[in-house]
Amino acid sequence: MLYNKDMTNSRTPRRTQAERTRASKEKIIRAAMEFFAKQGYRGATLAEIAKAANLTEPGLLHHFPSKNHLLMAVLAERDRMDRERFDLSGMDDEEALFTSAQQLVEHNETVPGLVKLFTTLVAESVQEEHPSHEFFMRRYQKVREQVIDVLRDGQEKGKVRADISAEDLAVMIYAMMDGLQVQWLYEPEKIDMAGIFERFIQLLQVKL
Amino acid sequence: MLYNKDMTNSRTPRRTQAERTRASKEKIIRAAMEFFAKQGYRGATLAEIAKAANLTEPGLLHHFPSKNHLLMAVLAERDRMDRERFDLSGMDDEEALFTSAQQLVEHNETVPGLVKLFTTLVAESVQEEHPSHEFFMRRYQKVREQVIDVLRDGQEKGKVRADISAEDLAVMIYAMMDGLQVQWLYEPEKIDMAGIFERFIQLLQVKL
DNA sequence: GTCTATACCCTGATAGAC
DNA sequence: GTCTATCAGGGTATAGAC
């Protein structure tokens, strides 16, 4: 009897609860991404996010104590997904860099919701008081840093055009990505985001 | 007596009132631009805009019957200012085009508030339900149209690189402008927006 | 861990006096 | 043309039961 009780009340249920919590959190984050993308951070409401995750609002707030905490979790998740898809740290050479960047843009064309999330939040967060202002500022600094060295190597090897500094090239690459996303989000059928980005990338390389 | 009355109550006051109305409206629009820029359309409140224009909220709503009407007035004003500064319709050749674009970016560096207004509203309006969604979609269509013919002429004259279509070049130019603005808004001291844009524009031209 | 109930604030907008 | 007063609606967050 005592033995049985231990099995059911202590060991097994404890693991199930933990799993359920994790599953709930993931469901909430996915729902939050959707609504932050659709309406921005300010425009999205906890009630609709909770509902999409099959919860009530206080149910959601049990997992994330405030809307702000939820945003941070969403950004962390977005970062994790990005790293999976496009990790530039430890990138070998400029060829791998350009290929990866190109693949990222091609992938983005298949996930308009995530692109909208990023575009909306980045612009909203330009405001210094915005809860994710620091996050995005550091993010730009980080991703630019990651590519500068590779670009400079490429310039020294004569593969990347050297009439523009590696620092400025890094800014340009992300500026073009971001800018294309905006026009593409307005008219996905009309704007060939990946195609145009590819032509841009070719501009940065030295022709053989 | 009758004569005097006419002077004071009818003629003079009537003109003064009209002028006051116009002045009030302009004051409100300027205040609205400021707060839409700072916090986006959704984030800005009528109360704070009214206060900045030395009015109460109902006082503001007398001139613009809803927040939406106010947004439209702001967009119209922004368009008017843009046309003054950078009217590409009737642009002579690609050289004038590139010079004007360059001057626009240089000018933008002196008005971060307006750049923030544009960047914030454009991203917010990506959402199809947003009141200014149509406005910005049409705006991109229009400004791209304006430059395509000039770019094509430039290509035929051998001044503009012809390995990228004029349509795609138009998309690229505005994408680079928009994208640079974002990084510049995060770090105005670090990002040399006008300098980088100039180098980008040179990429599009055929070297002599 | 999730719910119901609710407190409390803010927002856009209206009514009506001056 | 501008105000005070006020409303209805919706927002985040908390209290407390289950």
Tab-separated table of C-alpha atoms (C1' of nucleotides) in Angstrom:
chain	number	residue	atom	x	y	z
A	1	MET	CA	0.000	0.000	0.000
A	2	LEU	CA	2.635	2.457	0.990
A	3	TYR	CA	4.691	1.372	-1.963
A	4	ASN	CA	1.824	1.850	-4.342
A	5	LYS	CA	1.059	5.267	-3.001
A	6	ASP	CA	4.586	6.411	-3.609
A	7	MET	CA	4.429	5.291	-7.219
A	8	THR	CA	1.282	7.153	-8.108
A	9	ASN	CA	1.379	10.255	-5.974
A	10	SER	CA	5.014	11.065	-5.903
A	11	ARG	CA	7.127	9.835	-8.757
A	12	THR	CA	4.915	9.520	-11.808
A	13	PRO	CA	2.696	12.602	-11.354
A	14	ARG	CA	5.646	14.836	-10.661
A	15	ARG	CA	7.101	14.249	-14.103
A	16	THR	CA	3.731	14.616	-15.812
A	17	GLN	CA	3.119	17.979	-14.215
A	18	ALA	CA	6.481	19.297	-15.305
A	19	GLU	CA	5.843	18.183	-18.840
A	20	ARG	CA	2.417	19.774	-18.882
A	21	THR	CA	3.861	23.047	-17.678
A	22	ARG	CA	6.449	23.044	-20.412
A	23	ALA	CA	3.843	22.212	-23.030
A	24	SER	CA	1.595	25.013	-21.804
A	25	LYS	CA	4.410	27.516	-21.900
A	26	GLU	CA	5.320	26.552	-25.439
A	27	LYS	CA	1.728	26.818	-26.540
A	28	ILE	CA	1.464	30.274	-25.010
A	29	ILE	CA	4.681	31.427	-26.654
A	30	ARG	CA	3.542	30.220	-30.043
A	31	ALA	CA	0.222	32.022	-29.627
A	32	ALA	CA	1.979	35.164	-28.424
A	33	MET	CA	4.265	35.157	-31.464
A	34	GLU	CA	1.228	34.997	-33.666
A	35	PHE	CA	-0.526	37.959	-32.102
A	36	PHE	CA	2.575	40.080	-31.556
A	37	ALA	CA	3.226	39.562	-35.246
A	38	LYS	CA	-0.288	40.478	-36.228
A	39	GLN	CA	-0.767	43.500	-34.022
A	40	GLY	CA	2.533	44.373	-32.442
A	41	TYR	CA	3.317	44.144	-28.761
A	42	ARG	CA	1.090	47.022	-27.757
A	43	GLY	CA	-1.758	45.984	-30.009
A	44	ALA	CA	-1.904	42.373	-28.888
A	45	THR	CA	-3.913	41.525	-25.779
A	46	LEU	CA	-3.303	38.865	-23.166
A	47	ALA	CA	-6.901	37.712	-23.422
A	48	GLU	CA	-6.679	36.767	-27.101
A	49	ILE	CA	-3.283	35.156	-26.661
A	50	ALA	CA	-4.595	33.133	-23.736
A	51	LYS	CA	-7.648	32.079	-25.700
A	52	ALA	CA	-5.528	30.901	-28.624
A	53	ALA	CA	-3.565	28.787	-26.154
A	54	ASN	CA	-6.795	27.363	-24.697
A	55	LEU	CA	-6.431	29.260	-21.470
A	56	THR	CA	-7.984	32.175	-19.690
A	57	GLU	CA	-6.018	35.302	-19.023
A	58	PRO	CA	-5.124	34.519	-15.394
A	59	GLY	CA	-4.178	31.042	-16.568
A	60	LEU	CA	-1.612	32.570	-18.872
A	61	LEU	CA	-0.381	34.945	-16.201
A	62	HIS	CA	0.352	31.988	-13.988
A	63	HIS	CA	3.140	30.980	-16.409
A	64	PHE	CA	4.312	34.467	-17.338
A	65	PRO	CA	3.690	36.938	-14.528
A	66	SER	CA	3.282	39.907	-16.866
A	67	LYS	CA	2.903	40.792	-20.536
A	68	ASN	CA	6.468	42.006	-20.437
A	69	HIS	CA	7.786	38.663	-19.226
A	70	LEU	CA	5.916	37.022	-22.075
A	71	LEU	CA	7.543	39.323	-24.604
A	72	MET	CA	10.984	38.438	-23.293
A	73	ALA	CA	10.195	34.745	-23.617
A	74	VAL	CA	9.041	35.283	-27.190
A	75	LEU	CA	12.224	37.126	-28.085
A	76	ALA	CA	14.382	34.420	-26.533
A	77	GLU	CA	12.514	31.808	-28.527
A	78	ARG	CA	12.825	33.790	-31.740
A	79	ASP	CA	16.548	34.049	-31.112
A	80	ARG	CA	16.828	30.328	-30.557
A	81	MET	CA	15.030	29.624	-33.829
A	82	ASP	CA	17.267	32.075	-35.639
A	83	ARG	CA	20.419	30.479	-34.328
A	84	GLU	CA	19.242	27.098	-35.562
A	85	ARG	CA	18.603	28.481	-39.001
A	86	PHE	CA	21.371	30.999	-39.466
A	87	ASP	CA	24.228	30.765	-37.029
A	88	LEU	CA	26.988	32.940	-38.353
A	89	SER	CA	29.364	32.542	-35.471
A	90	GLY	CA	32.102	30.228	-36.625
A	91	MET	CA	31.219	30.816	-40.269
A	92	ASP	CA	34.115	29.654	-42.411
A	93	ASP	CA	34.377	32.065	-45.275
A	94	GLU	CA	32.472	34.713	-47.202
A	95	GLU	CA	31.038	32.115	-49.529
A	96	ALA	CA	29.382	30.258	-46.651
A	97	LEU	CA	28.179	33.590	-45.279
A	98	PHE	CA	26.508	34.665	-48.491
A	99	THR	CA	24.962	31.238	-49.002
A	100	SER	CA	23.576	31.193	-45.468
A	101	ALA	CA	22.183	34.701	-45.758
A	102	GLN	CA	20.547	33.787	-49.041
A	103	GLN	CA	19.045	30.655	-47.506
A	104	LEU	CA	17.731	32.657	-44.573
A	105	VAL	CA	15.883	35.044	-46.886
A	106	GLU	CA	14.491	32.111	-48.862
A	107	HIS	CA	13.349	30.492	-45.643
A	108	ASN	CA	11.753	33.735	-44.483
A	109	GLU	CA	9.531	33.742	-47.545
A	110	THR	CA	7.897	30.607	-46.136
A	111	VAL	CA	7.195	32.108	-42.692
A	112	PRO	CA	5.522	35.503	-43.214
A	113	GLY	CA	4.200	35.435	-39.654
A	114	LEU	CA	7.679	35.374	-38.170
A	115	VAL	CA	8.893	38.065	-40.549
A	116	LYS	CA	5.975	40.242	-39.523
A	117	LEU	CA	6.779	39.602	-35.865
A	118	PHE	CA	10.318	40.763	-36.345
A	119	THR	CA	9.493	43.771	-38.526
A	120	THR	CA	6.739	44.959	-36.219
A	121	LEU	CA	8.666	44.534	-32.979
A	122	VAL	CA	11.889	46.032	-34.305
A	123	ALA	CA	10.131	49.208	-35.392
A	124	GLU	CA	8.063	49.450	-32.226
A	125	SER	CA	11.200	49.001	-30.142
A	126	VAL	CA	12.994	51.936	-31.716
A	127	GLN	CA	11.467	53.885	-28.854
A	128	GLU	CA	14.025	53.930	-26.040
A	129	GLU	CA	11.417	53.219	-23.374
A	130	HIS	CA	10.155	50.098	-25.125
A	131	PRO	CA	10.781	46.896	-23.141
A	132	SER	CA	12.654	45.282	-26.023
A	133	HIS	CA	14.652	48.329	-27.125
A	134	GLU	CA	17.905	47.098	-25.632
A	135	PHE	CA	17.331	43.614	-26.956
A	136	PHE	CA	17.136	44.699	-30.579
A	137	MET	CA	19.939	47.220	-30.340
A	138	ARG	CA	22.268	44.539	-28.979
A	139	ARG	CA	20.972	42.089	-31.553
A	140	TYR	CA	21.990	44.367	-34.431
A	141	GLN	CA	25.370	44.933	-32.832
A	142	LYS	CA	25.868	41.203	-32.433
A	143	VAL	CA	24.858	40.102	-35.921
A	144	ARG	CA	26.935	42.831	-37.524
A	145	GLU	CA	29.953	41.815	-35.462
A	146	GLN	CA	29.499	38.234	-36.561
A	147	VAL	CA	29.849	39.031	-40.250
A	148	ILE	CA	32.449	41.802	-40.208
A	149	ASP	CA	35.451	39.532	-39.777
A	150	VAL	CA	34.341	37.140	-42.485
A	151	LEU	CA	33.735	40.049	-44.852
A	152	ARG	CA	37.171	41.476	-44.121
A	153	ASP	CA	38.783	38.116	-44.823
A	154	GLY	CA	36.865	37.991	-48.082
A	155	GLN	CA	38.158	41.436	-48.982
A	156	GLU	CA	41.744	40.395	-48.285
A	157	LYS	CA	41.287	37.343	-50.478
A	158	GLY	CA	39.918	39.569	-53.234
A	159	LYS	CA	36.517	37.903	-53.194
A	160	VAL	CA	34.545	40.736	-51.599
A	161	ARG	CA	34.623	44.255	-52.977
A	162	ALA	CA	37.004	46.364	-50.941
A	163	ASP	CA	35.851	49.854	-51.929
A	164	ILE	CA	33.382	49.704	-49.036
A	165	SER	CA	34.502	48.948	-45.492
A	166	ALA	CA	33.539	45.613	-43.944
A	167	GLU	CA	31.646	47.514	-41.237
A	168	ASP	CA	29.536	49.353	-43.787
A	169	LEU	CA	28.941	46.181	-45.783
A	170	ALA	CA	27.579	44.534	-42.652
A	171	VAL	CA	25.166	47.399	-42.093
A	172	MET	CA	24.098	47.243	-45.738
A	173	ILE	CA	23.372	43.528	-45.711
A	174	TYR	CA	20.999	43.740	-42.758
A	175	ALA	CA	19.490	46.988	-44.010
A	176	MET	CA	18.652	45.337	-47.321
A	177	MET	CA	17.171	42.306	-45.563
A	178	ASP	CA	14.971	44.453	-43.338
A	179	GLY	CA	13.940	46.861	-46.054
A	180	LEU	CA	12.975	44.099	-48.475
A	181	GLN	CA	10.865	42.478	-45.785
A	182	VAL	CA	8.716	45.582	-45.444
A	183	GLN	CA	7.880	45.896	-49.134
A	184	TRP	CA	7.442	42.131	-49.350
A	185	LEU	CA	4.994	42.106	-46.413
A	186	TYR	CA	2.892	44.728	-48.199
A	187	GLU	CA	2.931	42.870	-51.523
A	188	PRO	CA	4.234	39.302	-51.179
A	189	GLU	CA	3.087	38.385	-54.684
A	190	LYS	CA	4.764	41.325	-56.347
A	191	ILE	CA	8.100	41.540	-54.540
A	192	ASP	CA	10.545	38.710	-55.210
A	193	MET	CA	12.359	39.154	-51.916
A	194	ALA	CA	14.821	36.274	-52.259
A	195	GLY	CA	15.537	37.022	-55.907
A	196	ILE	CA	16.277	40.672	-55.287
A	197	PHE	CA	18.404	39.863	-52.251
A	198	GLU	CA	20.436	37.434	-54.329
A	199	ARG	CA	21.139	40.112	-56.922
A	200	PHE	CA	22.152	42.481	-54.146
A	201	ILE	CA	24.548	39.953	-52.660
A	202	GLN	CA	26.163	39.547	-56.057
A	203	LEU	CA	26.830	43.276	-56.112
A	204	LEU	CA	29.024	42.841	-53.061
A	205	GLN	CA	31.239	40.201	-54.608
A	206	VAL	CA	34.121	40.660	-56.952
A	207	LYS	CA	33.443	39.101	-60.310
A	208	LEU	CA	35.851	36.535	-61.578
B	1	MET	CA	-23.227	102.240	-33.505
B	2	LEU	CA	-24.538	99.833	-36.034
B	3	TYR	CA	-21.456	100.467	-38.118
B	4	ASN	CA	-19.182	99.773	-35.233
B	5	LYS	CA	-20.957	96.619	-34.385
B	6	ASP	CA	-20.502	95.296	-37.887
B	7	MET	CA	-16.807	95.992	-37.759
B	8	THR	CA	-16.179	94.150	-34.553
B	9	ASN	CA	-18.677	91.325	-34.599
B	10	SER	CA	-18.873	90.422	-38.255
B	11	ARG	CA	-15.977	91.285	-40.510
B	12	THR	CA	-12.862	91.279	-38.406
B	13	PRO	CA	-13.705	88.418	-36.065
B	14	ARG	CA	-14.742	86.165	-38.923
B	15	ARG	CA	-11.291	86.225	-40.481
B	16	THR	CA	-9.593	85.887	-37.124
B	17	GLN	CA	-11.624	82.813	-36.279
B	18	ALA	CA	-10.710	81.087	-39.542
B	19	GLU	CA	-7.056	81.816	-38.939
B	20	ARG	CA	-7.269	80.514	-35.420
B	21	THR	CA	-8.870	77.310	-36.607
B	22	ARG	CA	-6.105	76.749	-39.118
B	23	ALA	CA	-3.452	77.498	-36.529
B	24	SER	CA	-5.056	75.081	-34.068
B	25	LYS	CA	-5.212	72.315	-36.635
B	26	GLU	CA	-1.565	72.759	-37.533
B	27	LYS	CA	-0.579	72.738	-33.902
B	28	ILE	CA	-2.516	69.520	-33.359
B	29	ILE	CA	-0.957	67.863	-36.401
B	30	ARG	CA	2.536	68.762	-35.273
B	31	ALA	CA	1.829	67.350	-31.818
B	32	ALA	CA	0.289	64.211	-33.312
B	33	MET	CA	3.351	63.652	-35.512
B	34	GLU	CA	5.505	63.842	-32.426
B	35	PHE	CA	3.563	61.265	-30.450
B	36	PHE	CA	2.825	58.928	-33.356
B	37	ALA	CA	6.561	58.949	-33.960
B	38	LYS	CA	7.358	58.258	-30.336
B	39	GLN	CA	4.790	55.588	-29.620
B	40	GLY	CA	3.161	54.591	-32.867
B	41	TYR	CA	-0.452	55.196	-33.769
B	42	ARG	CA	-1.822	52.671	-31.299
B	43	GLY	CA	0.485	53.709	-28.503
B	44	ALA	CA	-0.183	57.422	-28.744
B	45	THR	CA	-3.214	58.826	-26.926
B	46	LEU	CA	-5.457	61.703	-27.864
B	47	ALA	CA	-5.153	63.159	-24.393
B	48	GLU	CA	-1.382	63.634	-24.570
B	49	ILE	CA	-1.546	64.953	-28.118
B	50	ALA	CA	-4.232	67.428	-27.079
B	51	LYS	CA	-2.215	68.536	-24.088
B	52	ALA	CA	0.867	69.134	-26.231
B	53	ALA	CA	-1.305	71.328	-28.455
B	54	ASN	CA	-2.637	73.210	-25.406
B	55	LEU	CA	-6.075	71.676	-25.675
B	56	THR	CA	-8.233	69.156	-23.933
B	57	GLU	CA	-9.227	65.949	-25.629
B	58	PRO	CA	-12.703	67.087	-26.691
B	59	GLY	CA	-11.114	70.311	-27.914
B	60	LEU	CA	-8.943	68.276	-30.249
B	61	LEU	CA	-11.873	66.141	-31.348
B	62	HIS	CA	-13.686	69.258	-32.429
B	63	HIS	CA	-11.112	69.687	-35.206
B	64	PHE	CA	-10.576	66.003	-36.012
B	65	PRO	CA	-13.683	63.957	-35.259
B	66	SER	CA	-11.740	60.770	-34.491
B	67	LYS	CA	-8.218	59.503	-33.920
B	68	ASN	CA	-8.387	57.972	-37.375
B	69	HIS	CA	-9.153	61.301	-39.010
B	70	LEU	CA	-6.169	62.751	-37.230
B	71	LEU	CA	-3.906	60.007	-38.558
B	72	MET	CA	-5.049	60.700	-42.101
B	73	ALA	CA	-4.307	64.387	-41.666
B	74	VAL	CA	-0.830	63.539	-40.365
B	75	LEU	CA	-0.129	61.285	-43.330
B	76	ALA	CA	-1.320	63.927	-45.782
B	77	GLU	CA	0.954	66.464	-44.137
B	78	ARG	CA	3.897	64.095	-44.181
B	79	ASP	CA	3.286	63.522	-47.875
B	80	ARG	CA	3.157	67.240	-48.542
B	81	MET	CA	6.487	67.732	-46.771
B	82	ASP	CA	7.995	64.863	-48.721
B	83	ARG	CA	6.909	66.251	-52.044
B	84	GLU	CA	8.517	69.573	-51.223
B	85	ARG	CA	11.757	67.868	-50.412
B	86	PHE	CA	11.949	65.035	-52.894
B	87	ASP	CA	9.572	65.206	-55.799
B	88	LEU	CA	10.677	62.609	-58.299
B	89	SER	CA	7.858	63.064	-60.759
B	90	GLY	CA	9.321	64.895	-63.708
B	91	MET	CA	12.854	64.013	-62.647
B	92	ASP	CA	15.148	64.576	-65.625
B	93	ASP	CA	17.742	61.850	-65.564
B	94	GLU	CA	19.320	59.241	-63.320
B	95	GLU	CA	21.909	61.694	-62.127
B	96	ALA	CA	19.248	64.054	-60.770
B	97	LEU	CA	17.501	61.054	-59.242
B	98	PHE	CA	20.551	59.808	-57.373
B	99	THR	CA	21.424	63.313	-56.215
B	100	SER	CA	17.913	63.911	-54.913
B	101	ALA	CA	17.788	60.568	-53.134
B	102	GLN	CA	21.136	61.296	-51.537
B	103	GLN	CA	19.947	64.726	-50.432
B	104	LEU	CA	16.807	63.220	-48.958
B	105	VAL	CA	18.812	60.818	-46.816
B	106	GLU	CA	21.092	63.645	-45.709
B	107	HIS	CA	18.068	65.731	-44.818
B	108	ASN	CA	16.534	62.833	-42.898
B	109	GLU	CA	19.564	62.739	-40.630
B	110	THR	CA	18.491	66.167	-39.371
B	111	VAL	CA	14.889	65.141	-38.582
B	112	PRO	CA	15.007	61.919	-36.539
B	113	GLY	CA	11.472	62.513	-35.288
B	114	LEU	CA	10.030	62.357	-38.794
B	115	VAL	CA	12.098	59.313	-39.659
B	116	LYS	CA	10.815	57.600	-36.542
B	117	LEU	CA	7.256	58.531	-37.481
B	118	PHE	CA	7.648	56.958	-40.876
B	119	THR	CA	9.461	53.831	-39.684
B	120	THR	CA	7.001	53.217	-36.862
B	121	LEU	CA	3.856	53.774	-38.901
B	122	VAL	CA	5.050	51.791	-41.915
B	123	ALA	CA	5.752	48.729	-39.793
B	124	GLU	CA	2.551	49.056	-37.792
B	125	SER	CA	0.572	49.390	-41.008
B	126	VAL	CA	1.838	46.124	-42.434
B	127	GLN	CA	-1.239	44.683	-40.759
B	128	GLU	CA	-4.022	44.659	-43.352
B	129	GLU	CA	-6.606	45.950	-40.913
B	130	HIS	CA	-4.542	48.972	-39.968
B	131	PRO	CA	-6.155	52.279	-40.980
B	132	SER	CA	-3.095	53.363	-42.954
B	133	HIS	CA	-2.311	50.011	-44.566
B	134	GLU	CA	-3.622	51.038	-47.984
B	135	PHE	CA	-1.932	54.395	-47.753
B	136	PHE	CA	1.541	52.942	-47.349
B	137	MET	CA	1.058	50.161	-49.889
B	138	ARG	CA	0.032	52.717	-52.509
B	139	ARG	CA	2.843	54.990	-51.435
B	140	TYR	CA	5.464	52.309	-52.135
B	141	GLN	CA	3.834	51.547	-55.481
B	142	LYS	CA	3.862	55.223	-56.383
B	143	VAL	CA	7.436	56.039	-55.410
B	144	ARG	CA	8.749	52.916	-57.151
B	145	GLU	CA	6.845	53.829	-60.307
B	146	GLN	CA	8.339	57.294	-60.227
B	147	VAL	CA	11.909	56.046	-60.402
B	148	ILE	CA	11.586	53.025	-62.688
B	149	ASP	CA	11.435	54.976	-65.951
B	150	VAL	CA	14.374	57.162	-65.031
B	151	LEU	CA	16.400	54.099	-64.054
B	152	ARG	CA	15.549	52.370	-67.340
B	153	ASP	CA	16.626	55.442	-69.288
B	154	GLY	CA	19.861	55.413	-67.335
B	155	GLN	CA	20.383	51.765	-68.212
B	156	GLU	CA	19.846	52.469	-71.900
B	157	LYS	CA	22.361	55.280	-71.744
B	158	GLY	CA	24.837	52.935	-70.084
B	159	LYS	CA	24.970	54.961	-66.882
B	160	VAL	CA	23.041	52.575	-64.636
B	161	ARG	CA	24.022	48.930	-64.289
B	162	ALA	CA	21.771	46.811	-66.475
B	163	ASP	CA	22.341	43.383	-64.934
B	164	ILE	CA	19.480	44.129	-62.533
B	165	SER	CA	16.043	45.159	-63.822
B	166	ALA	CA	14.876	48.711	-63.260
B	167	GLU	CA	11.952	47.362	-61.234
B	168	ASP	CA	14.260	45.499	-58.870
B	169	LEU	CA	16.593	48.467	-58.585
B	170	ALA	CA	13.652	50.601	-57.491
B	171	VAL	CA	12.760	48.097	-54.778
B	172	MET	CA	16.390	47.969	-53.654
B	173	ILE	CA	16.764	51.714	-53.347
B	174	TYR	CA	13.791	52.108	-51.027
B	175	ALA	CA	14.654	48.939	-49.142
B	176	MET	CA	18.118	50.300	-48.423
B	177	MET	CA	16.693	53.653	-47.334
B	178	ASP	CA	14.215	52.022	-44.948
B	179	GLY	CA	16.636	49.466	-43.598
B	180	LEU	CA	19.340	52.017	-42.890
B	181	GLN	CA	16.843	54.154	-41.023
B	182	VAL	CA	16.131	51.365	-38.566
B	183	GLN	CA	19.747	50.740	-37.612
B	184	TRP	CA	20.379	54.487	-37.581
B	185	LEU	CA	17.453	55.107	-35.219
B	186	TYR	CA	18.918	52.566	-32.806
B	187	GLU	CA	22.422	54.035	-32.974
B	188	PRO	CA	22.481	57.432	-34.673
B	189	GLU	CA	26.061	58.091	-33.572
B	190	LYS	CA	27.401	54.813	-34.853
B	191	ILE	CA	25.617	54.424	-38.193
B	192	ASP	CA	26.620	56.864	-40.924
B	193	MET	CA	23.309	56.587	-42.751
B	194	ALA	CA	24.002	59.111	-45.505
B	195	GLY	CA	27.547	57.889	-46.066
B	196	ILE	CA	26.524	54.273	-46.412
B	197	PHE	CA	23.617	55.163	-48.672
B	198	GLU	CA	25.971	57.107	-50.910
B	199	ARG	CA	28.254	54.108	-51.252
B	200	PHE	CA	25.251	51.951	-52.061
B	201	ILE	CA	24.066	54.337	-54.769
B	202	GLN	CA	27.520	54.181	-56.336
B	203	LEU	CA	27.156	50.420	-56.589
B	204	LEU	CA	24.192	50.947	-58.883
B	205	GLN	CA	26.049	53.118	-61.332
B	206	VAL	CA	28.367	52.070	-64.119
B	207	LYS	CA	31.885	53.306	-63.574
B	208	LEU	CA	33.418	55.440	-66.234
C	1	DG	C1'	-2.347	24.888	-12.680
C	2	DT	C1'	-6.432	26.820	-13.954
C	3	DC	C1'	-10.576	29.000	-13.073
C	4	DT	C1'	-14.247	33.024	-11.673
C	5	DA	C1'	-14.688	37.407	-10.019
C	6	DT	C1'	-13.215	41.739	-9.778
C	7	DA	C1'	-10.346	45.979	-9.029
C	8	DC	C1'	-8.652	49.620	-11.328
C	9	DC	C1'	-6.905	52.379	-14.913
C	10	DC	C1'	-6.854	54.202	-19.482
C	11	DT	C1'	-8.952	55.138	-24.015
C	12	DG	C1'	-11.837	57.062	-27.511
C	13	DA	C1'	-15.844	59.357	-27.996
C	14	DT	C1'	-20.345	62.025	-26.850
C	15	DA	C1'	-23.516	65.537	-24.489
C	16	DG	C1'	-24.176	69.831	-23.379
C	17	DA	C1'	-22.771	74.377	-21.041
C	18	DC	C1'	-20.300	78.609	-22.029
D	1	DG	C1'	-14.179	76.663	-30.484
D	2	DT	C1'	-13.235	75.022	-26.166
D	3	DC	C1'	-14.481	73.378	-21.911
D	4	DT	C1'	-16.406	69.960	-17.879
D	5	DA	C1'	-18.615	65.860	-17.096
D	6	DT	C1'	-19.455	61.430	-18.270
D	7	DC	C1'	-19.989	56.883	-20.657
D	8	DA	C1'	-19.024	52.438	-22.525
D	9	DG	C1'	-15.489	49.426	-23.565
D	10	DG	C1'	-11.366	47.150	-23.083
D	11	DG	C1'	-6.702	46.590	-20.874
D	12	DT	C1'	-3.438	44.441	-17.233
D	13	DA	C1'	-3.183	42.470	-13.118
D	14	DT	C1'	-4.646	40.434	-8.476
D	15	DA	C1'	-7.455	37.636	-4.961
D	16	DG	C1'	-8.980	33.597	-3.820
D	17	DA	C1'	-11.657	29.166	-4.740
D	18	DC	C1'	-11.022	24.562	-6.609
